[in-house]
Amino acid sequence: MGRDVSQGAFTPEDRVRYRQKVRRSLDVFALMLDDFGFDADRPMTGLEIELNLVDSAAEPAMRNEEILAEIADPLFQTELGQFNLELNAEPRLIEGAGFADYEHDLRSSLSRADERAARSDAKILLVGILPTLTEGHLVEDNLSTNERYRVLNDQIVGARGEAIELDIRGVEQLRTHTDSIAPEAACTSLQFHLQVAPDSFADYWNASQAIAGVQVAVGANSPFLYGRQLWAETRIALFKQATDTRPEELKAQGVRPRVWFGERWITSIFDLFEENVRYFPPLLPICEDEDPVEVLHAGGVPQLSELRLHNGTVYRWNRPVYDIMNGRPHLRVENRVLPAGPTVVDMLANAAFYFGLVRGLVEADRPIWSQLTFSSAEENFHAAARRGLDAVLHWPRAGDVPVTKLVLDQLLPVAATGLDGFGVAPAQRDRLLGIIEQRCRTGRNGSVWQTEAVWAAERHHGMDRPAALHHMVKRYAELQRTNEPVHTWPVD
């Protein structure tokens, strides 16, 4: 939900009108899917990276407004917490040297932003959850000043009607309560966008759901929250719980959470938008003046603003996107399962693995979603979030298999074939997929490095947990700037 919102109080009439506009937009969207010309000639890709700001003591730096003014680059935007920024890479094709272009542009943008952040005694950190965050940091007063975050906070907390419980049980246990959505700001993610044609959207979404667990296991980078070691990718549990609008009674009744894996394979993108409308009440009932029926009948391209806004407040791990660029509508799968970091090249390795694997599975003789139950895909996702590279996943014809073996034996060749289909240069393909291979062979991703570094500081240097976390974050920041992949980082 990237739109600015200034309205804070909504009337019952606002909600009725909004619901009517959303349903009208859904009807128009169905008509467009039948006979409208969507832009799908060449599959563009995109990346979004959520960033943390830290000071010289490795504490969160609550200065995003000040630093954004210094950066003065429209590719950077605010995010939920005052210690967050978001970087949106320019969309591009990944054929040829596309990944190399991404790497050059991302490193240049981050380096320039880091220079400007230094003027405010801050630096940028690419990590799924900043390990030095405490409960005292994640409070409503530290939400970004953009009014849309305050309105969203009020609507989620108001819908729940009681304090939000955080209960995450992993290596250690965390149980606490919060009176705002501020803990969500701890979740800093890496998001991939893939433009697809309407008739192939369902295949790409289904394939993305099927591999979500594999992605999380290989790319986990969020083991610590509030000083405790929890899941390999704690961000998955935290994001779901911190935005949960359901009190206990609604959970017991089976009401869906707004952070949602889903519950079935789909046959059309329409299925997802229709589920959003059917299952989820509006959080931000803001209506625009457009009549989408009139626009469509006049030969124009409807904005469908209400439908898009509603979609932005249902936090699917693979989200459907309807957007308009240069006057032409298009559809995208937005893959949201991964954390940020540890380095630019690590994130691009994750991107190459995702784009290649999803295409390879879509173009396989027998679709993976015809062989894997949806419930197994969801169980894989949560097992991977808990165990990371140590996870055992269920996979067709392999049964229960260690994720590292599954990736090495079966999925890397599929990803390579998929990247070939995109026309990715072989040198780029081999370099980036080689990083995924080495993570599996060494058993080290960002989450493993973080936990090993903290253990070493505690056991070999006699530090307590807070000191070890601060020591680790400072070392992480140094190694991140080398752009050497995390599986090569020393633990010292």
CSV table of C-alpha atoms in Angstrom, one decimal:
chain,number,residue,atom,x,y,z
A,1,MET,CA,0.0,0.0,0.0
A,2,GLY,CA,2.1,2.8,-1.3
A,3,ARG,CA,-0.5,5.6,-1.6
A,4,ASP,CA,-0.6,8.7,0.6
A,5,VAL,CA,-3.6,8.7,2.9
A,6,SER,CA,-4.8,11.7,4.9
A,7,GLN,CA,-8.2,10.7,6.0
A,8,GLY,CA,-8.2,9.3,9.5
A,9,ALA,CA,-11.9,8.7,10.4
A,10,PHE,CA,-14.2,6.7,8.2
A,11,THR,CA,-18.0,6.7,8.4
A,12,PRO,CA,-20.3,3.7,7.8
A,13,GLU,CA,-21.3,5.4,4.6
A,14,ASP,CA,-17.7,5.5,3.5
A,15,ARG,CA,-17.4,1.8,4.0
A,16,VAL,CA,-20.6,1.0,2.1
A,17,ARG,CA,-19.6,3.2,-0.8
A,18,TYR,CA,-16.1,1.7,-0.9
A,19,ARG,CA,-17.4,-1.8,-0.9
A,20,GLN,CA,-19.7,-1.0,-3.8
A,21,LYS,CA,-16.8,0.6,-5.7
A,22,VAL,CA,-14.6,-2.4,-5.0
A,23,ARG,CA,-17.2,-4.9,-6.3
A,24,ARG,CA,-17.9,-2.6,-9.4
A,25,SER,CA,-14.1,-2.6,-10.1
A,26,LEU,CA,-14.0,-6.4,-9.7
A,27,ASP,CA,-16.7,-6.8,-12.3
A,28,VAL,CA,-14.8,-4.5,-14.7
A,29,PHE,CA,-11.6,-6.4,-14.0
A,30,ALA,CA,-13.4,-9.6,-15.0
A,31,LEU,CA,-14.4,-8.0,-18.3
A,32,MET,CA,-10.9,-6.8,-19.0
A,33,LEU,CA,-9.5,-10.2,-18.5
A,34,ASP,CA,-11.8,-11.6,-21.2
A,35,ASP,CA,-10.9,-9.2,-24.0
A,36,PHE,CA,-8.5,-6.4,-23.0
A,37,GLY,CA,-5.0,-6.0,-24.4
A,38,PHE,CA,-2.7,-6.4,-21.4
A,39,ASP,CA,1.0,-5.6,-21.9
A,40,ALA,CA,2.8,-9.0,-21.9
A,41,ASP,CA,5.1,-9.0,-24.9
A,42,ARG,CA,8.3,-9.1,-22.9
A,43,PRO,CA,8.3,-10.1,-19.3
A,44,MET,CA,9.7,-7.1,-17.3
A,45,THR,CA,11.0,-7.7,-13.8
A,46,GLY,CA,11.4,-5.5,-10.7
A,47,LEU,CA,13.0,-5.5,-7.3
A,48,GLU,CA,12.0,-3.7,-4.0
A,49,ILE,CA,14.3,-3.7,-1.0
A,50,GLU,CA,13.4,-2.5,2.4
A,51,LEU,CA,16.3,-1.1,4.4
A,52,ASN,CA,17.3,-0.5,8.0
A,53,LEU,CA,19.1,2.6,9.2
A,54,VAL,CA,21.6,2.1,12.1
A,55,ASP,CA,23.9,4.5,13.9
A,56,SER,CA,27.6,4.0,14.8
A,57,ALA,CA,26.6,2.0,17.9
A,58,ALA,CA,24.6,-0.4,15.7
A,59,GLU,CA,21.3,0.9,17.2
A,60,PRO,CA,18.4,1.7,15.0
A,61,ALA,CA,18.6,5.3,13.7
A,62,MET,CA,15.2,7.0,13.7
A,63,ARG,CA,16.0,9.4,11.0
A,64,ASN,CA,14.5,8.3,7.7
A,65,GLU,CA,12.8,11.7,6.9
A,66,GLU,CA,16.0,13.6,7.4
A,67,ILE,CA,18.0,11.0,5.4
A,68,LEU,CA,15.5,10.9,2.6
A,69,ALA,CA,15.9,14.6,2.2
A,70,GLU,CA,19.6,14.2,2.0
A,71,ILE,CA,19.3,11.4,-0.6
A,72,ALA,CA,16.9,13.3,-2.8
A,73,ASP,CA,16.3,10.3,-5.1
A,74,PRO,CA,12.8,9.3,-6.1
A,75,LEU,CA,13.9,5.6,-6.1
A,76,PHE,CA,14.0,5.8,-2.2
A,77,GLN,CA,10.8,6.1,-0.2
A,78,THR,CA,9.7,6.0,3.4
A,79,GLU,CA,8.7,2.7,5.0
A,80,LEU,CA,6.7,1.9,8.2
A,81,GLY,CA,9.4,2.7,10.8
A,82,GLN,CA,11.5,5.8,11.2
A,83,PHE,CA,14.5,3.5,10.9
A,84,ASN,CA,13.3,2.1,7.5
A,85,LEU,CA,13.7,3.1,3.9
A,86,GLU,CA,12.6,1.4,0.7
A,87,LEU,CA,14.6,1.2,-2.5
A,88,ASN,CA,12.7,0.5,-5.8
A,89,ALA,CA,15.0,-0.6,-8.6
A,90,GLU,CA,14.2,0.5,-12.1
A,91,PRO,CA,12.2,-2.4,-13.8
A,92,ARG,CA,14.1,-4.2,-16.6
A,93,LEU,CA,14.5,-7.3,-18.6
A,94,ILE,CA,16.9,-9.9,-17.2
A,95,GLU,CA,18.0,-11.2,-20.6
A,96,GLY,CA,21.6,-10.8,-21.5
A,97,ALA,CA,23.4,-8.8,-18.8
A,98,GLY,CA,20.2,-7.7,-17.0
A,99,PHE,CA,21.4,-9.0,-13.6
A,100,ALA,CA,24.7,-7.3,-14.0
A,101,ASP,CA,22.8,-4.1,-14.7
A,102,TYR,CA,20.7,-4.6,-11.6
A,103,GLU,CA,23.9,-5.2,-9.6
A,104,HIS,CA,25.6,-2.0,-10.9
A,105,ASP,CA,22.5,0.2,-10.3
A,106,LEU,CA,21.7,-1.2,-6.8
A,107,ARG,CA,25.3,-0.9,-5.6
A,108,SER,CA,25.5,2.6,-6.9
A,109,SER,CA,22.2,3.7,-5.4
A,110,LEU,CA,23.0,2.1,-2.0
A,111,SER,CA,26.5,3.6,-2.0
A,112,ARG,CA,25.2,7.1,-2.8
A,113,ALA,CA,22.5,6.7,-0.1
A,114,ASP,CA,25.1,5.5,2.4
A,115,GLU,CA,27.2,8.6,1.8
A,116,ARG,CA,24.2,10.8,2.4
A,117,ALA,CA,23.1,8.8,5.5
A,118,ALA,CA,26.6,9.3,7.0
A,119,ARG,CA,25.9,13.0,7.3
A,120,SER,CA,23.2,12.0,9.8
A,121,ASP,CA,25.5,9.5,11.7
A,122,ALA,CA,23.7,6.6,10.0
A,123,LYS,CA,24.4,3.8,7.6
A,124,ILE,CA,22.2,1.4,5.6
A,125,LEU,CA,21.9,-2.3,6.7
A,126,LEU,CA,20.4,-5.0,4.5
A,127,VAL,CA,18.9,-7.6,6.9
A,128,GLY,CA,15.5,-9.2,7.4
A,129,ILE,CA,15.2,-8.1,11.1
A,130,LEU,CA,17.7,-5.7,12.7
A,131,PRO,CA,19.0,-7.8,15.5
A,132,THR,CA,19.5,-4.8,17.9
A,133,LEU,CA,15.9,-3.8,17.9
A,134,THR,CA,14.2,-3.9,21.3
A,135,GLU,CA,10.6,-3.5,22.4
A,136,GLY,CA,11.3,0.1,23.3
A,137,HIS,CA,12.2,0.9,19.7
A,138,LEU,CA,9.0,-0.6,18.1
A,139,VAL,CA,6.4,1.7,19.5
A,140,GLU,CA,3.8,3.9,17.8
A,141,ASP,CA,5.9,7.1,18.3
A,142,ASN,CA,8.6,5.6,16.0
A,143,LEU,CA,6.3,5.1,13.0
A,144,SER,CA,7.2,7.2,10.0
A,145,THR,CA,5.5,10.6,10.0
A,146,ASN,CA,3.6,9.9,6.7
A,147,GLU,CA,0.0,9.9,7.7
A,148,ARG,CA,-0.9,6.7,5.9
A,149,TYR,CA,1.0,4.7,8.4
A,150,ARG,CA,-0.9,6.3,11.3
A,151,VAL,CA,-4.2,5.6,9.6
A,152,LEU,CA,-3.3,2.0,8.8
A,153,ASN,CA,-2.2,1.5,12.4
A,154,ASP,CA,-5.5,2.9,13.8
A,155,GLN,CA,-7.5,0.8,11.4
A,156,ILE,CA,-5.7,-2.5,12.2
A,157,VAL,CA,-5.7,-1.9,16.0
A,158,GLY,CA,-9.3,-0.7,15.9
A,159,ALA,CA,-10.4,-3.8,13.9
A,160,ARG,CA,-8.8,-6.1,16.4
A,161,GLY,CA,-10.1,-4.2,19.4
A,162,GLU,CA,-7.4,-5.4,21.8
A,163,ALA,CA,-3.6,-5.6,22.1
A,164,ILE,CA,-1.7,-7.6,19.5
A,165,GLU,CA,-0.1,-10.7,20.9
A,166,LEU,CA,3.4,-11.8,19.6
A,167,ASP,CA,4.0,-15.4,20.5
A,168,ILE,CA,7.0,-17.0,18.6
A,169,ARG,CA,8.5,-20.2,19.8
A,170,GLY,CA,11.8,-21.3,18.2
A,171,VAL,CA,15.3,-22.0,19.6
A,172,GLU,CA,14.2,-19.6,22.3
A,173,GLN,CA,10.7,-18.2,23.0
A,174,LEU,CA,9.2,-14.7,22.7
A,175,ARG,CA,5.8,-13.8,24.1
A,176,THR,CA,4.7,-10.2,24.5
A,177,HIS,CA,2.0,-7.8,23.5
A,178,THR,CA,1.9,-4.5,21.6
A,179,ASP,CA,-0.7,-1.8,21.2
A,180,SER,CA,0.4,-0.8,17.7
A,181,ILE,CA,1.6,-2.3,14.4
A,182,ALA,CA,5.1,-0.9,15.0
A,183,PRO,CA,6.7,-4.4,15.3
A,184,GLU,CA,5.8,-4.9,11.7
A,185,ALA,CA,8.5,-2.3,10.9
A,186,ALA,CA,11.1,-4.9,12.0
A,187,CYS,CA,10.2,-7.0,8.9
A,188,THR,CA,12.4,-5.7,6.1
A,189,SER,CA,12.0,-7.7,2.9
A,190,LEU,CA,13.2,-8.2,-0.6
A,191,GLN,CA,10.3,-8.3,-3.1
A,192,PHE,CA,10.5,-9.6,-6.7
A,193,HIS,CA,8.1,-8.5,-9.5
A,194,LEU,CA,7.5,-10.6,-12.6
A,195,GLN,CA,5.2,-9.4,-15.4
A,196,VAL,CA,3.1,-12.1,-16.8
A,197,ALA,CA,0.3,-12.5,-19.4
A,198,PRO,CA,-3.3,-13.0,-18.1
A,199,ASP,CA,-3.6,-16.5,-19.4
A,200,SER,CA,-0.3,-17.6,-17.7
A,201,PHE,CA,-0.7,-15.7,-14.4
A,202,ALA,CA,-2.2,-18.7,-12.5
A,203,ASP,CA,0.6,-20.9,-13.5
A,204,TYR,CA,3.2,-18.4,-12.3
A,205,TRP,CA,1.4,-17.8,-9.1
A,206,ASN,CA,0.9,-21.5,-8.4
A,207,ALA,CA,4.6,-22.2,-9.1
A,208,SER,CA,5.6,-19.3,-6.8
A,209,GLN,CA,3.5,-20.7,-4.0
A,210,ALA,CA,5.0,-24.2,-4.5
A,211,ILE,CA,8.6,-23.0,-4.1
A,212,ALA,CA,8.0,-20.4,-1.3
A,213,GLY,CA,9.4,-22.8,1.3
A,214,VAL,CA,12.5,-23.5,-0.8
A,215,GLN,CA,13.1,-19.8,-1.2
A,216,VAL,CA,12.8,-19.1,2.5
A,217,ALA,CA,15.1,-22.0,3.5
A,218,VAL,CA,17.8,-20.9,1.1
A,219,GLY,CA,17.5,-17.1,1.8
A,220,ALA,CA,16.7,-17.0,5.5
A,221,ASN,CA,18.3,-14.0,7.2
A,222,SER,CA,16.1,-13.1,10.3
A,223,PRO,CA,17.0,-15.3,13.3
A,224,PHE,CA,16.9,-12.7,16.1
A,225,LEU,CA,14.1,-10.5,17.6
A,226,TYR,CA,14.2,-8.6,20.9
A,227,GLY,CA,17.4,-10.3,21.8
A,228,ARG,CA,16.1,-13.9,21.3
A,229,GLN,CA,17.0,-16.5,18.7
A,230,LEU,CA,13.7,-17.7,17.3
A,231,TRP,CA,13.2,-19.0,13.7
A,232,ALA,CA,15.7,-19.0,10.9
A,233,GLU,CA,13.3,-16.6,9.2
A,234,THR,CA,11.4,-15.0,12.2
A,235,ARG,CA,10.1,-12.3,9.9
A,236,ILE,CA,7.4,-14.8,8.6
A,237,ALA,CA,5.8,-15.2,12.0
A,238,LEU,CA,6.3,-11.6,13.1
A,239,PHE,CA,4.7,-10.1,10.0
A,240,LYS,CA,1.7,-12.4,10.3
A,241,GLN,CA,1.1,-11.7,14.0
A,242,ALA,CA,1.9,-7.9,14.0
A,243,THR,CA,-0.8,-7.2,11.4
A,244,ASP,CA,-3.4,-9.7,12.7
A,245,THR,CA,-6.8,-8.0,12.9
A,246,ARG,CA,-8.5,-11.0,14.4
A,247,PRO,CA,-9.2,-11.4,18.2
A,248,GLU,CA,-9.0,-15.0,19.5
A,249,GLU,CA,-12.6,-15.7,18.8
A,250,LEU,CA,-12.3,-15.0,15.1
A,251,LYS,CA,-9.2,-17.1,14.9
A,252,ALA,CA,-11.1,-20.0,16.4
A,253,GLN,CA,-13.9,-19.5,13.9
A,254,GLY,CA,-11.4,-19.9,11.0
A,255,VAL,CA,-11.4,-16.3,9.8
A,256,ARG,CA,-8.5,-15.7,7.5
A,257,PRO,CA,-5.5,-13.6,8.6
A,258,ARG,CA,-4.6,-10.6,6.5
A,259,VAL,CA,-1.1,-12.0,6.1
A,260,TRP,CA,-2.1,-15.1,4.2
A,261,PHE,CA,-0.5,-18.0,2.4
A,262,GLY,CA,-3.8,-18.8,0.7
A,263,GLU,CA,-5.7,-22.1,0.7
A,264,ARG,CA,-5.9,-23.4,-2.9
A,265,TRP,CA,-4.3,-23.5,-6.3
A,266,ILE,CA,-5.9,-21.0,-8.7
A,267,THR,CA,-7.1,-21.0,-12.3
A,268,SER,CA,-7.0,-17.3,-12.9
A,269,ILE,CA,-5.7,-14.1,-11.3
A,270,PHE,CA,-9.4,-13.2,-10.8
A,271,ASP,CA,-9.6,-15.9,-8.1
A,272,LEU,CA,-7.3,-13.9,-5.9
A,273,PHE,CA,-8.9,-10.6,-6.3
A,274,GLU,CA,-12.3,-12.2,-5.7
A,275,GLU,CA,-11.1,-13.9,-2.5
A,276,ASN,CA,-9.8,-10.5,-1.3
A,277,VAL,CA,-13.2,-9.0,-1.7
A,278,ARG,CA,-15.1,-11.9,-0.3
A,279,TYR,CA,-13.0,-12.6,2.8
A,280,PHE,CA,-11.5,-9.3,3.9
A,281,PRO,CA,-13.4,-6.2,5.1
A,282,PRO,CA,-11.9,-2.9,4.0
A,283,LEU,CA,-9.2,-1.3,6.1
A,284,LEU,CA,-9.0,2.0,4.2
A,285,PRO,CA,-12.3,2.7,2.5
A,286,ILE,CA,-11.1,5.6,0.3
A,287,CYS,CA,-13.0,6.2,-2.9
A,288,GLU,CA,-11.8,8.0,-6.1
A,289,ASP,CA,-14.1,9.7,-8.5
A,290,GLU,CA,-13.5,7.3,-11.4
A,291,ASP,CA,-16.4,5.3,-12.7
A,292,PRO,CA,-14.5,2.2,-14.1
A,293,VAL,CA,-17.5,1.1,-16.2
A,294,GLU,CA,-17.6,4.5,-18.0
A,295,VAL,CA,-13.9,4.5,-18.6
A,296,LEU,CA,-14.0,1.0,-20.0
A,297,HIS,CA,-16.9,1.7,-22.3
A,298,ALA,CA,-15.2,4.9,-23.5
A,299,GLY,CA,-12.2,2.8,-24.6
A,300,GLY,CA,-9.9,3.9,-21.7
A,301,VAL,CA,-7.9,2.0,-19.2
A,302,PRO,CA,-9.6,2.0,-15.7
A,303,GLN,CA,-7.4,2.7,-12.8
A,304,LEU,CA,-9.5,0.4,-10.5
A,305,SER,CA,-8.1,2.4,-7.6
A,306,GLU,CA,-10.3,0.9,-4.9
A,307,LEU,CA,-9.6,-2.7,-6.0
A,308,ARG,CA,-5.9,-2.0,-6.0
A,309,LEU,CA,-6.0,-0.3,-2.6
A,310,HIS,CA,-7.9,-3.2,-1.1
A,311,ASN,CA,-5.4,-5.6,-2.6
A,312,GLY,CA,-2.6,-3.7,-1.0
A,313,THR,CA,-4.1,-4.3,2.5
A,314,VAL,CA,-4.2,-8.1,2.0
A,315,TYR,CA,-0.7,-9.3,2.6
A,316,ARG,CA,-0.3,-12.4,0.5
A,317,TRP,CA,3.2,-13.9,0.3
A,318,ASN,CA,2.7,-14.0,-3.4
A,319,ARG,CA,0.5,-11.0,-4.3
A,320,PRO,CA,-1.4,-10.4,-7.6
A,321,VAL,CA,-0.7,-6.9,-9.0
A,322,TYR,CA,-2.8,-4.9,-11.6
A,323,ASP,CA,-0.9,-1.8,-12.7
A,324,ILE,CA,-0.7,0.6,-15.6
A,325,MET,CA,2.5,1.8,-17.3
A,326,ASN,CA,2.6,4.1,-20.2
A,327,GLY,CA,-1.1,3.9,-20.7
A,328,ARG,CA,-1.1,0.1,-20.9
A,329,PRO,CA,-2.4,-2.3,-18.1
A,330,HIS,CA,-0.3,-5.2,-17.1
A,331,LEU,CA,-0.3,-8.0,-14.4
A,332,ARG,CA,2.5,-9.0,-12.1
A,333,VAL,CA,3.3,-11.6,-9.5
A,334,GLU,CA,4.8,-9.9,-6.5
A,335,ASN,CA,6.9,-12.4,-4.6
A,336,ARG,CA,7.2,-11.3,-1.0
A,337,VAL,CA,8.6,-14.2,0.9
A,338,LEU,CA,12.3,-13.2,1.3
A,339,PRO,CA,14.2,-11.0,3.7
A,340,ALA,CA,16.6,-8.2,2.6
A,341,GLY,CA,20.3,-8.9,2.5
A,342,PRO,CA,22.9,-9.9,3.3
A,343,THR,CA,24.6,-8.4,0.2
A,344,VAL,CA,23.5,-7.1,-3.2
A,345,VAL,CA,24.9,-10.2,-4.9
A,346,ASP,CA,23.2,-12.5,-2.4
A,347,MET,CA,19.9,-10.8,-3.2
A,348,LEU,CA,20.5,-11.1,-6.9
A,349,ALA,CA,21.3,-14.8,-6.5
A,350,ASN,CA,17.9,-15.1,-4.7
A,351,ALA,CA,16.3,-13.3,-7.6
A,352,ALA,CA,18.0,-15.5,-10.3
A,353,PHE,CA,16.9,-18.6,-8.4
A,354,TYR,CA,13.3,-17.4,-8.1
A,355,PHE,CA,12.9,-16.1,-11.7
A,356,GLY,CA,14.6,-19.1,-13.2
A,357,LEU,CA,12.9,-21.7,-11.0
A,358,VAL,CA,9.4,-20.4,-11.4
A,359,ARG,CA,9.7,-20.2,-15.2
A,360,GLY,CA,11.3,-23.7,-15.3
A,361,LEU,CA,8.5,-25.2,-13.3
A,362,VAL,CA,5.8,-23.4,-15.4
A,363,GLU,CA,7.2,-24.7,-18.6
A,364,ALA,CA,7.8,-28.3,-17.3
A,365,ASP,CA,5.8,-31.1,-18.9
A,366,ARG,CA,3.8,-31.7,-15.7
A,367,PRO,CA,2.9,-28.7,-13.5
A,368,ILE,CA,4.3,-29.0,-10.0
A,369,TRP,CA,1.0,-27.9,-8.5
A,370,SER,CA,-0.7,-30.9,-10.0
A,371,GLN,CA,1.7,-33.1,-8.0
A,372,LEU,CA,2.0,-31.2,-4.7
A,373,THR,CA,-0.9,-30.6,-2.4
A,374,PHE,CA,-1.5,-26.9,-1.4
A,375,SER,CA,-1.4,-27.9,2.2
A,376,SER,CA,2.0,-29.5,1.7
A,377,ALA,CA,3.3,-26.2,0.0
A,378,GLU,CA,2.1,-24.3,3.1
A,379,GLU,CA,3.6,-26.8,5.5
A,380,ASN,CA,6.9,-26.5,3.6
A,381,PHE,CA,6.8,-22.7,3.9
A,382,HIS,CA,6.5,-22.8,7.7
A,383,ALA,CA,9.0,-25.6,8.1
A,384,ALA,CA,11.5,-23.6,6.1
A,385,ALA,CA,10.9,-20.4,8.1
A,386,ARG,CA,11.5,-22.3,11.3
A,387,ARG,CA,14.6,-24.4,10.3
A,388,GLY,CA,16.1,-22.6,7.2
A,389,LEU,CA,18.8,-24.7,5.5
A,390,ASP,CA,18.1,-27.5,8.1
A,391,ALA,CA,14.5,-27.9,6.9
A,392,VAL,CA,13.1,-31.1,5.6
A,393,LEU,CA,10.5,-30.5,2.9
A,394,HIS,CA,7.9,-32.7,1.2
A,395,TRP,CA,8.4,-32.8,-2.6
A,396,PRO,CA,6.8,-34.9,-5.4
A,397,ARG,CA,8.6,-38.2,-6.2
A,398,ALA,CA,11.2,-37.4,-3.5
A,399,GLY,CA,9.0,-37.6,-0.3
A,400,ASP,CA,10.5,-35.9,2.7
A,401,VAL,CA,13.9,-34.6,1.7
A,402,PRO,CA,16.4,-32.2,3.1
A,403,VAL,CA,16.0,-28.8,1.4
A,404,THR,CA,19.7,-28.6,0.5
A,405,LYS,CA,19.6,-32.0,-1.3
A,406,LEU,CA,16.4,-31.0,-3.1
A,407,VAL,CA,18.0,-27.8,-4.4
A,408,LEU,CA,21.2,-29.4,-5.4
A,409,ASP,CA,19.8,-32.5,-7.0
A,410,GLN,CA,16.6,-31.2,-8.6
A,411,LEU,CA,15.9,-27.5,-8.5
A,412,LEU,CA,19.1,-25.8,-9.6
A,413,PRO,CA,19.0,-27.5,-13.0
A,414,VAL,CA,15.4,-26.4,-13.4
A,415,ALA,CA,16.3,-22.8,-12.4
A,416,ALA,CA,19.1,-22.8,-15.0
A,417,THR,CA,16.8,-23.9,-17.7
A,418,GLY,CA,14.3,-21.2,-16.7
A,419,LEU,CA,17.0,-18.5,-16.9
A,420,ASP,CA,18.0,-19.8,-20.3
A,421,GLY,CA,14.4,-19.3,-21.3
A,422,PHE,CA,14.7,-15.6,-20.2
A,423,GLY,CA,17.8,-15.3,-22.3
A,424,VAL,CA,20.1,-14.6,-19.3
A,425,ALA,CA,23.8,-14.6,-20.2
A,426,PRO,CA,25.4,-18.0,-19.2
A,427,ALA,CA,28.1,-16.3,-17.1
A,428,GLN,CA,25.4,-14.4,-15.1
A,429,ARG,CA,23.3,-17.6,-14.7
A,430,ASP,CA,26.3,-19.6,-13.5
A,431,ARG,CA,27.6,-17.0,-11.1
A,432,LEU,CA,24.3,-16.3,-9.4
A,433,LEU,CA,23.1,-19.9,-9.2
A,434,GLY,CA,26.6,-20.9,-8.0
A,435,ILE,CA,26.0,-18.8,-4.9
A,436,ILE,CA,22.8,-20.7,-4.2
A,437,GLU,CA,24.7,-24.0,-4.7
A,438,GLN,CA,27.4,-23.0,-2.3
A,439,ARG,CA,25.0,-21.9,0.4
A,440,CYS,CA,23.6,-25.4,0.2
A,441,ARG,CA,27.0,-27.1,0.2
A,442,THR,CA,28.4,-25.1,3.0
A,443,GLY,CA,25.2,-25.0,5.0
A,444,ARG,CA,25.5,-21.2,5.5
A,445,ASN,CA,23.0,-18.5,4.6
A,446,GLY,CA,22.5,-15.1,6.4
A,447,SER,CA,20.6,-16.7,9.3
A,448,VAL,CA,23.3,-19.3,9.9
A,449,TRP,CA,26.1,-16.7,9.8
A,450,GLN,CA,24.3,-14.4,12.2
A,451,THR,CA,23.7,-17.1,14.8
A,452,GLU,CA,27.3,-18.5,14.5
A,453,ALA,CA,28.7,-15.0,14.9
A,454,VAL,CA,26.6,-14.3,18.0
A,455,TRP,CA,27.5,-17.7,19.5
A,456,ALA,CA,31.2,-17.0,18.9
A,457,ALA,CA,31.0,-13.7,20.6
A,458,GLU,CA,29.2,-15.2,23.6
A,459,ARG,CA,31.3,-18.3,24.0
A,460,HIS,CA,34.8,-17.1,22.8
A,461,HIS,CA,34.7,-13.5,23.9
A,462,GLY,CA,32.5,-13.7,27.0
A,463,MET,CA,29.9,-11.2,25.8
A,464,ASP,CA,26.3,-11.2,27.0
A,465,ARG,CA,23.6,-11.4,24.4
A,466,PRO,CA,23.0,-7.6,23.8
A,467,ALA,CA,26.8,-7.0,23.5
A,468,ALA,CA,27.1,-10.0,21.1
A,469,LEU,CA,24.3,-8.8,18.9
A,470,HIS,CA,25.8,-5.3,18.6
A,471,HIS,CA,29.2,-6.8,17.9
A,472,MET,CA,27.7,-9.0,15.2
A,473,VAL,CA,25.7,-6.2,13.5
A,474,LYS,CA,28.9,-4.0,13.3
A,475,ARG,CA,30.8,-6.9,11.7
A,476,TYR,CA,27.8,-7.7,9.4
A,477,ALA,CA,27.8,-4.1,8.2
A,478,GLU,CA,31.5,-4.3,7.3
A,479,LEU,CA,31.2,-7.5,5.4
A,480,GLN,CA,28.0,-6.4,3.6
A,481,ARG,CA,29.9,-3.6,2.0
A,482,THR,CA,32.4,-6.0,0.4
A,483,ASN,CA,29.6,-7.5,-1.7
A,484,GLU,CA,31.1,-11.0,-1.1
A,485,PRO,CA,28.3,-13.6,-0.7
A,486,VAL,CA,27.5,-14.5,2.8
A,487,HIS,CA,28.6,-18.2,2.6
A,488,THR,CA,32.2,-16.9,2.3
A,489,TRP,CA,32.0,-14.6,5.3
A,490,PRO,CA,34.3,-15.4,8.2
A,491,VAL,CA,32.9,-15.9,11.7
A,492,ASP,CA,35.2,-14.0,14.1
